[in-house]
PDB file of C-alpha atoms in Angstrom:
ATOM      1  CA  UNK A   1       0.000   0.000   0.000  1.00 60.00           C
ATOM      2  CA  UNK A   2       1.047   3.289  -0.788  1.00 69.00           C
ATOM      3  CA  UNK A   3       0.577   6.870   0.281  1.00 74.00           C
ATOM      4  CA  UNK A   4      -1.485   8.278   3.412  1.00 80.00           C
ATOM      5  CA  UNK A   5      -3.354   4.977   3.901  1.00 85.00           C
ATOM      6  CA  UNK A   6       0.345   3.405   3.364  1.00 84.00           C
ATOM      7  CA  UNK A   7       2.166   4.898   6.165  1.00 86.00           C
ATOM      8  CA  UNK A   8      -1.063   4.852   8.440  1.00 88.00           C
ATOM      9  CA  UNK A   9      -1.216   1.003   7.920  1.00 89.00           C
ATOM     10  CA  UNK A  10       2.375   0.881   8.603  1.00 88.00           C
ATOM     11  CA  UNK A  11       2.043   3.271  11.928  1.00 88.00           C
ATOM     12  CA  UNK A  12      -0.165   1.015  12.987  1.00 90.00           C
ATOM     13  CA  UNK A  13       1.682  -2.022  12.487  1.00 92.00           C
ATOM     14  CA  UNK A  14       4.963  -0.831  14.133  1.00 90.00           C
ATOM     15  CA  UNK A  15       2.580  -0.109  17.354  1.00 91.00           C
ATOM     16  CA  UNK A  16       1.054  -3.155  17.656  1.00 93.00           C
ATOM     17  CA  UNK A  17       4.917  -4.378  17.354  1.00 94.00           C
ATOM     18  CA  UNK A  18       6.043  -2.513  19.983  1.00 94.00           C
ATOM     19  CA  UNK A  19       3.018  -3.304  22.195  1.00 93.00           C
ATOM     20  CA  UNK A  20       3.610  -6.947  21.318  1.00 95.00           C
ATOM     21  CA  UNK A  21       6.848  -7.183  22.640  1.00 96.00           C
ATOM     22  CA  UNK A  22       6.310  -4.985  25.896  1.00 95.00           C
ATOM     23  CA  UNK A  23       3.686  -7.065  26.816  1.00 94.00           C
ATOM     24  CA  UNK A  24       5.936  -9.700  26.452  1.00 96.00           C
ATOM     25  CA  UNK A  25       8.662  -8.090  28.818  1.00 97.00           C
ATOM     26  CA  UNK A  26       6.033  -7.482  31.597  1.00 95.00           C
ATOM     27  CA  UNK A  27       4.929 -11.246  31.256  1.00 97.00           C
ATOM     28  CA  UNK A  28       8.334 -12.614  31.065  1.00 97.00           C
ATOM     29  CA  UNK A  29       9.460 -10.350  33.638  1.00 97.00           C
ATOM     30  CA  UNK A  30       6.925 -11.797  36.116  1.00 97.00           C
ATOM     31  CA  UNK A  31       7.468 -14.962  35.588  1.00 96.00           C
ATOM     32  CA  UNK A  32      10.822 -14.582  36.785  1.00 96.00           C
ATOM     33  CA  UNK A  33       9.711 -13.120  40.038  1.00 96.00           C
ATOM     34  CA  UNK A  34      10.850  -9.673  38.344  1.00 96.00           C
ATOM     35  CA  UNK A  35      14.051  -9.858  40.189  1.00 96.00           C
ATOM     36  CA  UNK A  36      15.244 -12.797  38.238  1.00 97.00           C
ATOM     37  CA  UNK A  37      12.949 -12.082  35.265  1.00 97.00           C
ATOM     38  CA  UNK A  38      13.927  -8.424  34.099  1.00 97.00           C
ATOM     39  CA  UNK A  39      17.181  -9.095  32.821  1.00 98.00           C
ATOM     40  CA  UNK A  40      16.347 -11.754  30.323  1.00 98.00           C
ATOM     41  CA  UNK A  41      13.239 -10.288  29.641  1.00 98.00           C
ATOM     42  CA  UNK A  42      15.271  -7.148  28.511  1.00 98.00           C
ATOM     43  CA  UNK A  43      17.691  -8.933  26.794  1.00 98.00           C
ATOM     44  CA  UNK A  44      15.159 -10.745  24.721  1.00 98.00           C
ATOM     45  CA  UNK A  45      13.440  -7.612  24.179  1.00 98.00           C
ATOM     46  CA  UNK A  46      16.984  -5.819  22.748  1.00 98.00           C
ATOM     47  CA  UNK A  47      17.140  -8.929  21.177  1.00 97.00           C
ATOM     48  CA  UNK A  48      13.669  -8.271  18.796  1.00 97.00           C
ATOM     49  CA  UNK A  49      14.428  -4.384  18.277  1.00 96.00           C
ATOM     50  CA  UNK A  50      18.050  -4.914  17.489  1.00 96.00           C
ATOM     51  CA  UNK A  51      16.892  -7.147  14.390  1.00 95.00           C
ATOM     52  CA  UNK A  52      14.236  -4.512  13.021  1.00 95.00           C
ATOM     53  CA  UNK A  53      17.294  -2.256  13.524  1.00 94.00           C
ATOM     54  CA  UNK A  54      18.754  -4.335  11.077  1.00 93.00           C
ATOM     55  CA  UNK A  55      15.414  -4.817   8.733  1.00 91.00           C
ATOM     56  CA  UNK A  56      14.240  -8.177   9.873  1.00 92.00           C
ATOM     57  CA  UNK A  57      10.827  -6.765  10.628  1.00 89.00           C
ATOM     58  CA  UNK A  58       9.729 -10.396   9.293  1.00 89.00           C
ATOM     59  CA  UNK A  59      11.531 -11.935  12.758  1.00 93.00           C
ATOM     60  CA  UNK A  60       9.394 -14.232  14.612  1.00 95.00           C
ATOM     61  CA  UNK A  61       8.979 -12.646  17.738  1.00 96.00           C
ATOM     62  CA  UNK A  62       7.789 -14.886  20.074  1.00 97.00           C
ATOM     63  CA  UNK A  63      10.008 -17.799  19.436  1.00 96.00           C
ATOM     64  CA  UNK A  64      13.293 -15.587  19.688  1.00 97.00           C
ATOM     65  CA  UNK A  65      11.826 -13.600  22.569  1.00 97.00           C
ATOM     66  CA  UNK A  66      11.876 -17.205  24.506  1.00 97.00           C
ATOM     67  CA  UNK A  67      14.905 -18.647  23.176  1.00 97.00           C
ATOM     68  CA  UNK A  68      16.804 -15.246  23.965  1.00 97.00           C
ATOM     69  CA  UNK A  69      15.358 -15.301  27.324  1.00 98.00           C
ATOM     70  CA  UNK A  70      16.087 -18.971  27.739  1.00 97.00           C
ATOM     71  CA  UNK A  71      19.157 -19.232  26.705  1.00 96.00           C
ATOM     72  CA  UNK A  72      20.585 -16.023  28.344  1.00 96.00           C
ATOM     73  CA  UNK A  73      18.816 -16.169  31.692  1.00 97.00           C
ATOM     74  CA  UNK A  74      21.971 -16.611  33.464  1.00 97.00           C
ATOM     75  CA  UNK A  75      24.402 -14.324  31.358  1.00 97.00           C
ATOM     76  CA  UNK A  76      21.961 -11.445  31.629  1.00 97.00           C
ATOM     77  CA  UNK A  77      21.286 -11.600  35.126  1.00 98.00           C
ATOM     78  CA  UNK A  78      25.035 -11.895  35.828  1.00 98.00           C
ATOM     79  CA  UNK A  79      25.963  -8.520  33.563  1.00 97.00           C
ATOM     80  CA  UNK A  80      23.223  -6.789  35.604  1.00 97.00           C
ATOM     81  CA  UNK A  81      24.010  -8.163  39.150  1.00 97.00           C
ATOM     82  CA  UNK A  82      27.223  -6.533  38.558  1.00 97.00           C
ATOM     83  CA  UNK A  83      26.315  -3.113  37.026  1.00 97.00           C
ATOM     84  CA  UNK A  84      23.931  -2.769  40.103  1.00 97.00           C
ATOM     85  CA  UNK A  85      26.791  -3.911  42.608  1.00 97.00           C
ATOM     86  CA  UNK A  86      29.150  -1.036  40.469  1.00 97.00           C
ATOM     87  CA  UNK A  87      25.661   1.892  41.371  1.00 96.00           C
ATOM     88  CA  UNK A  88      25.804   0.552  44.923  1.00 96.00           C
ATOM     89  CA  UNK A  89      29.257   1.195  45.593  1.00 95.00           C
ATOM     90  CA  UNK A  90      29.571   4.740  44.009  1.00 94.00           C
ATOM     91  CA  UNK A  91      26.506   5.606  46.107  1.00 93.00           C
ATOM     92  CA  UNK A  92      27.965   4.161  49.074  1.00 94.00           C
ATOM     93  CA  UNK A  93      31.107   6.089  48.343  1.00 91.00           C
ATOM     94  CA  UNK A  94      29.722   9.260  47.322  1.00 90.00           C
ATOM     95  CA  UNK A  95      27.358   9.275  50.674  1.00 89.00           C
ATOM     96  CA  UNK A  96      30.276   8.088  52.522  1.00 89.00           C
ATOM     97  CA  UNK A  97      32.764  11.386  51.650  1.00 86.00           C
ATOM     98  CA  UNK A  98      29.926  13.685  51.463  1.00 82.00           C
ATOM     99  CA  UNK A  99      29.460  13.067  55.160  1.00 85.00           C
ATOM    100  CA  UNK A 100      33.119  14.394  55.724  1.00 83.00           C
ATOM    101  CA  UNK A 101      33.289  17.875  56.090  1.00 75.00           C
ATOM    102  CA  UNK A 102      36.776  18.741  54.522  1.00 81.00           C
ATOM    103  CA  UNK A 103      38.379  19.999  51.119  1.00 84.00           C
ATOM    104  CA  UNK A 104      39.647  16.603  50.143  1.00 85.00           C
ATOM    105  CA  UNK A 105      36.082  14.559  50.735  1.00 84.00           C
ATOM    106  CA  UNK A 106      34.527  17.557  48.707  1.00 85.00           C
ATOM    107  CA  UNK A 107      36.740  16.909  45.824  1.00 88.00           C
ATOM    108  CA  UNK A 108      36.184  12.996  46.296  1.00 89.00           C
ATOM    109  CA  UNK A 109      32.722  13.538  46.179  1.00 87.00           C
ATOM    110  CA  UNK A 110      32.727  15.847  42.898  1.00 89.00           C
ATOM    111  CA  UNK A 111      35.117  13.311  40.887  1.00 92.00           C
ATOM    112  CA  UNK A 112      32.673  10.461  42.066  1.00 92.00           C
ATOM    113  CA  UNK A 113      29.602  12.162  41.319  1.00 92.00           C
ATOM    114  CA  UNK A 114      31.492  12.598  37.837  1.00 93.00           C
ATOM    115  CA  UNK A 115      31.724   8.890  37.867  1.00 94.00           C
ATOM    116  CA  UNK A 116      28.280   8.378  38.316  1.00 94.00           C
ATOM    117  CA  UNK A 117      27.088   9.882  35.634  1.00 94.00           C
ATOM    118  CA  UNK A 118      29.281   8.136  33.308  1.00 96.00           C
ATOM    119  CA  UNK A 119      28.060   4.979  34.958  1.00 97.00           C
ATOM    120  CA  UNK A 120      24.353   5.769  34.478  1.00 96.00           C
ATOM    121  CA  UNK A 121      25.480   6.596  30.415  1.00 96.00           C
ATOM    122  CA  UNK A 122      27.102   3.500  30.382  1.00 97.00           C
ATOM    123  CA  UNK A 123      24.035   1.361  31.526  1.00 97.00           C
ATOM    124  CA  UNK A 124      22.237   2.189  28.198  1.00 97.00           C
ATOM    125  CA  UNK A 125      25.076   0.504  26.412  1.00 97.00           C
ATOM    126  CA  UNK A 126      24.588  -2.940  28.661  1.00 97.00           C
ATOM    127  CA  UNK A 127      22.021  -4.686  26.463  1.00 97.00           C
ATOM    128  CA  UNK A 128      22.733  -3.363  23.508  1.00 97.00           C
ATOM    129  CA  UNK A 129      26.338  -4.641  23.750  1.00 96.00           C
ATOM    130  CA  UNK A 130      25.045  -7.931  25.473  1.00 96.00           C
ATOM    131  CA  UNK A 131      22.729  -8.731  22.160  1.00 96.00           C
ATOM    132  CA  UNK A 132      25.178  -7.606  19.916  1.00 94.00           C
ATOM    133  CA  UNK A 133      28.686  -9.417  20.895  1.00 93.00           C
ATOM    134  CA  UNK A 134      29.040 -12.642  22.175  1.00 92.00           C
ATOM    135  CA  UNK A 135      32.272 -12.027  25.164  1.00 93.00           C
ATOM    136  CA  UNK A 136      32.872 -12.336  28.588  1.00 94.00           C
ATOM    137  CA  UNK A 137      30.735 -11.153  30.996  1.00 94.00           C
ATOM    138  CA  UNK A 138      33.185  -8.382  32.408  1.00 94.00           C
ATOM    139  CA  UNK A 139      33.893  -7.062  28.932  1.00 95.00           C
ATOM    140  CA  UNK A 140      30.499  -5.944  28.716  1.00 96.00           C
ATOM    141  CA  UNK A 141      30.877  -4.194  31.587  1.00 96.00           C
ATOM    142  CA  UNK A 142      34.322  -2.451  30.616  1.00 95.00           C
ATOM    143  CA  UNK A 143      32.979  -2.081  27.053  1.00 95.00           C
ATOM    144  CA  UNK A 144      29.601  -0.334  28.126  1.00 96.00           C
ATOM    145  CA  UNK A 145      31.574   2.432  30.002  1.00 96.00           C
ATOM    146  CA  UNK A 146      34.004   2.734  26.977  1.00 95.00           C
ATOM    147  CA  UNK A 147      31.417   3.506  24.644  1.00 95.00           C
ATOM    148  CA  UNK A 148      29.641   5.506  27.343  1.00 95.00           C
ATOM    149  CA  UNK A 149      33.082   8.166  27.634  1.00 94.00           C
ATOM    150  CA  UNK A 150      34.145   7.576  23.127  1.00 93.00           C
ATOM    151  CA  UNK A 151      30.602   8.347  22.617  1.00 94.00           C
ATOM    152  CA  UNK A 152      28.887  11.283  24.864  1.00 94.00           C
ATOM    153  CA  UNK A 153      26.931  12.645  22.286  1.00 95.00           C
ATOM    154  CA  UNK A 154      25.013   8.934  21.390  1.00 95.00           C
ATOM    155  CA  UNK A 155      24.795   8.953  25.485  1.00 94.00           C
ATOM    156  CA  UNK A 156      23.110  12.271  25.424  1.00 94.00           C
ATOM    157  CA  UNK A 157      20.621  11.642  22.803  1.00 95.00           C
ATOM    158  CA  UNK A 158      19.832   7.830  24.722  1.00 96.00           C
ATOM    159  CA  UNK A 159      19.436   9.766  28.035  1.00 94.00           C
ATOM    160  CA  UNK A 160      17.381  12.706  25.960  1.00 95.00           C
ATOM    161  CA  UNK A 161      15.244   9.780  24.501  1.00 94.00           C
ATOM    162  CA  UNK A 162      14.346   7.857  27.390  1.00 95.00           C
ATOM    163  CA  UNK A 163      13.151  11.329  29.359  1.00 94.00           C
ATOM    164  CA  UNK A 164      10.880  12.275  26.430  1.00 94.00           C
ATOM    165  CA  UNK A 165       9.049   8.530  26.642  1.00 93.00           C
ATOM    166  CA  UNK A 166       9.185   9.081  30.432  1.00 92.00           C
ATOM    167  CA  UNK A 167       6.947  12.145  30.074  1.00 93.00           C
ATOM    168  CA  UNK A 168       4.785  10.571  27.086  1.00 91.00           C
ATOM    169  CA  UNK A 169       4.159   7.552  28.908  1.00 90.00           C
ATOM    170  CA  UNK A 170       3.905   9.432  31.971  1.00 90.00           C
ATOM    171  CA  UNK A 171       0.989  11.915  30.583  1.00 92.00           C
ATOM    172  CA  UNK A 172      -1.099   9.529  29.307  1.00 89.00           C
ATOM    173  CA  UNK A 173      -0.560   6.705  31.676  1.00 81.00           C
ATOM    174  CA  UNK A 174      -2.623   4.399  29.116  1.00 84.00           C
ATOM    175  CA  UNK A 175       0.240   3.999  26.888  1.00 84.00           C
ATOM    176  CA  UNK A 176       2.263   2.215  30.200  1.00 83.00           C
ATOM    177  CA  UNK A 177       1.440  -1.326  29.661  1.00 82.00           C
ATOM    178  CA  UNK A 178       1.370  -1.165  25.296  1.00 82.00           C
ATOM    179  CA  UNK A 179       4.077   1.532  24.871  1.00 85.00           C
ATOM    180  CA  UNK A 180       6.779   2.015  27.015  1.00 90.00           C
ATOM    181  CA  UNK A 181       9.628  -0.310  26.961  1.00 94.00           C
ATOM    182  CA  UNK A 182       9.258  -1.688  23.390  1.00 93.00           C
ATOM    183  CA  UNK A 183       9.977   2.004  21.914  1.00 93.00           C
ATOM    184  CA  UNK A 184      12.661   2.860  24.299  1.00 95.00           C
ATOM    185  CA  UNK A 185      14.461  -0.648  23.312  1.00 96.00           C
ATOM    186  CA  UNK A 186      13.747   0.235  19.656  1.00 95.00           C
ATOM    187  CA  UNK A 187      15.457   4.016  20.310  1.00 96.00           C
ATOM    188  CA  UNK A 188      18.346   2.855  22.528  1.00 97.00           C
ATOM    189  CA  UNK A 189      19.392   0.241  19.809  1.00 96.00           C
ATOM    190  CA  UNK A 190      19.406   2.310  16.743  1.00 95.00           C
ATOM    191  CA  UNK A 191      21.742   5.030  18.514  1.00 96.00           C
ATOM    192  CA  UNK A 192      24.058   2.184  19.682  1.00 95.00           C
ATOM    193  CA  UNK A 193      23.990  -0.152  16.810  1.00 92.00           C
ATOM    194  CA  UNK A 194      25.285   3.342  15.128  1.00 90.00           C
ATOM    195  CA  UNK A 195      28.049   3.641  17.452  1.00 91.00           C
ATOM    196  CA  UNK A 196      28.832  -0.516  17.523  1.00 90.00           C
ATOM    197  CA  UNK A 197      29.269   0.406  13.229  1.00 84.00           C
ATOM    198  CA  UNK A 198      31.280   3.287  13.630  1.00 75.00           C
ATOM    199  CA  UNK A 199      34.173   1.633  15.787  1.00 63.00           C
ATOM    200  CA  UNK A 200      35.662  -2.303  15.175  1.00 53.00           C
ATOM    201  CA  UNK A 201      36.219  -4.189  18.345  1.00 50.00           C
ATOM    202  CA  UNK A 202      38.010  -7.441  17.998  1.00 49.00           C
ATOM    203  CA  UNK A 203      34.766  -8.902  19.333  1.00 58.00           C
ATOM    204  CA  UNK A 204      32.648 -11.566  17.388  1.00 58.00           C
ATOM    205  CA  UNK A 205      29.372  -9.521  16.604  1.00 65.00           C
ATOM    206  CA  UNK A 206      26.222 -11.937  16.771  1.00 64.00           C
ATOM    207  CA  UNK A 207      24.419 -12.688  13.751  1.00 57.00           C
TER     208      UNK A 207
END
């Protein structure tokens, strides 16, 4: 189909995509107790975005949603276990020195604070990185915070992004359980699939 009634039909189509595979997260998310069930669930999510990225829009979603979230249950809750330890301790840290009154613990404080923004860029890069290459689990960690400092202007529009959806989703609550993950997977991919183009690692990148 072409013209208005074209690019309505396909509008339409690319929501009920996106509302497909966040119901998906929220289901798959529950169903491992959230705590064990969000990783995965995002992983299998990055998974499905990251090949309409790449123009498979004819990807079966449901059977790679599960095998993604099968599969990489126990990677994906490792990378994230550890990126959440990483938050804890700069908070820890920060709250720590901030509690010492002196020059020194002021400074501390401002470098780590420095820190944690970088960290907070570089958790947008997590999933993207962990549905792209196939490496170790700490590289993804090292690798996300690389790409976070080469790249501040892809961090920037990732952190921009995700604050517009906030407020969309936000104002018209509705959208919440149809339209709030699934596009923010969708945006978060195509500015770091960009960057993951731009620069060769020595990295195998999954197919």
């Amino acid at each position: 189909m072409e013209g208005l009634i074209g690019r309505i039909y396909s509008l339409c189509e690319w929501i009920m995509r996106f509302a497909y595979i966040n119901i998906l997260w929220i289901f798959f998310t529950l169903l491992g107790f959230i705590v064990f069930g969000a990783a995965p669930a995002s992983a299998a999510m990055f998974t499905i975005s990251r090949k309409w990225v790449m123009g498979k829009e004819d990807t079966p979603i449901f059977s790679v949603f599960w095998d993604t979230y099968r599969k990489g249950f126990v990677k994906a809750n490792l990378v994230t276990f550890f990126m959440l330890l990483i938050g804890f301790l700069l908070y820890i840290d920060i709250r720590l020195f901030q509690q010492m009154e002196n020059i020194i613990s002021y400074v501390i404080s401002f470098i780590l604070m420095g820190v944690l923004l970088i960290y907070f860029a570089a958790c947008f890069y997590i999933f993207p990185l962990l549905v792209h290459y196939e490496i170790k689990i700490f590289q993804y960690i090292k690798y996300s915070f690389l790409y976070a400092v080469s790249y501040p202007m892809h961090s920037i529009l990732m952190i921009v992004g995700t604050v517009i959806i906030y407020f969309v989703v936000t104002a018209i609550p509705g959208l919440l359980p149809v339209l709030s993950v699934g596009p923010l997977s969708v945006l978060i991919i195509s500015i770091s699939y960009r960057v993951f183009s731009k620069k060769t690692q020595h990295m195998g990148s999954l197919t």
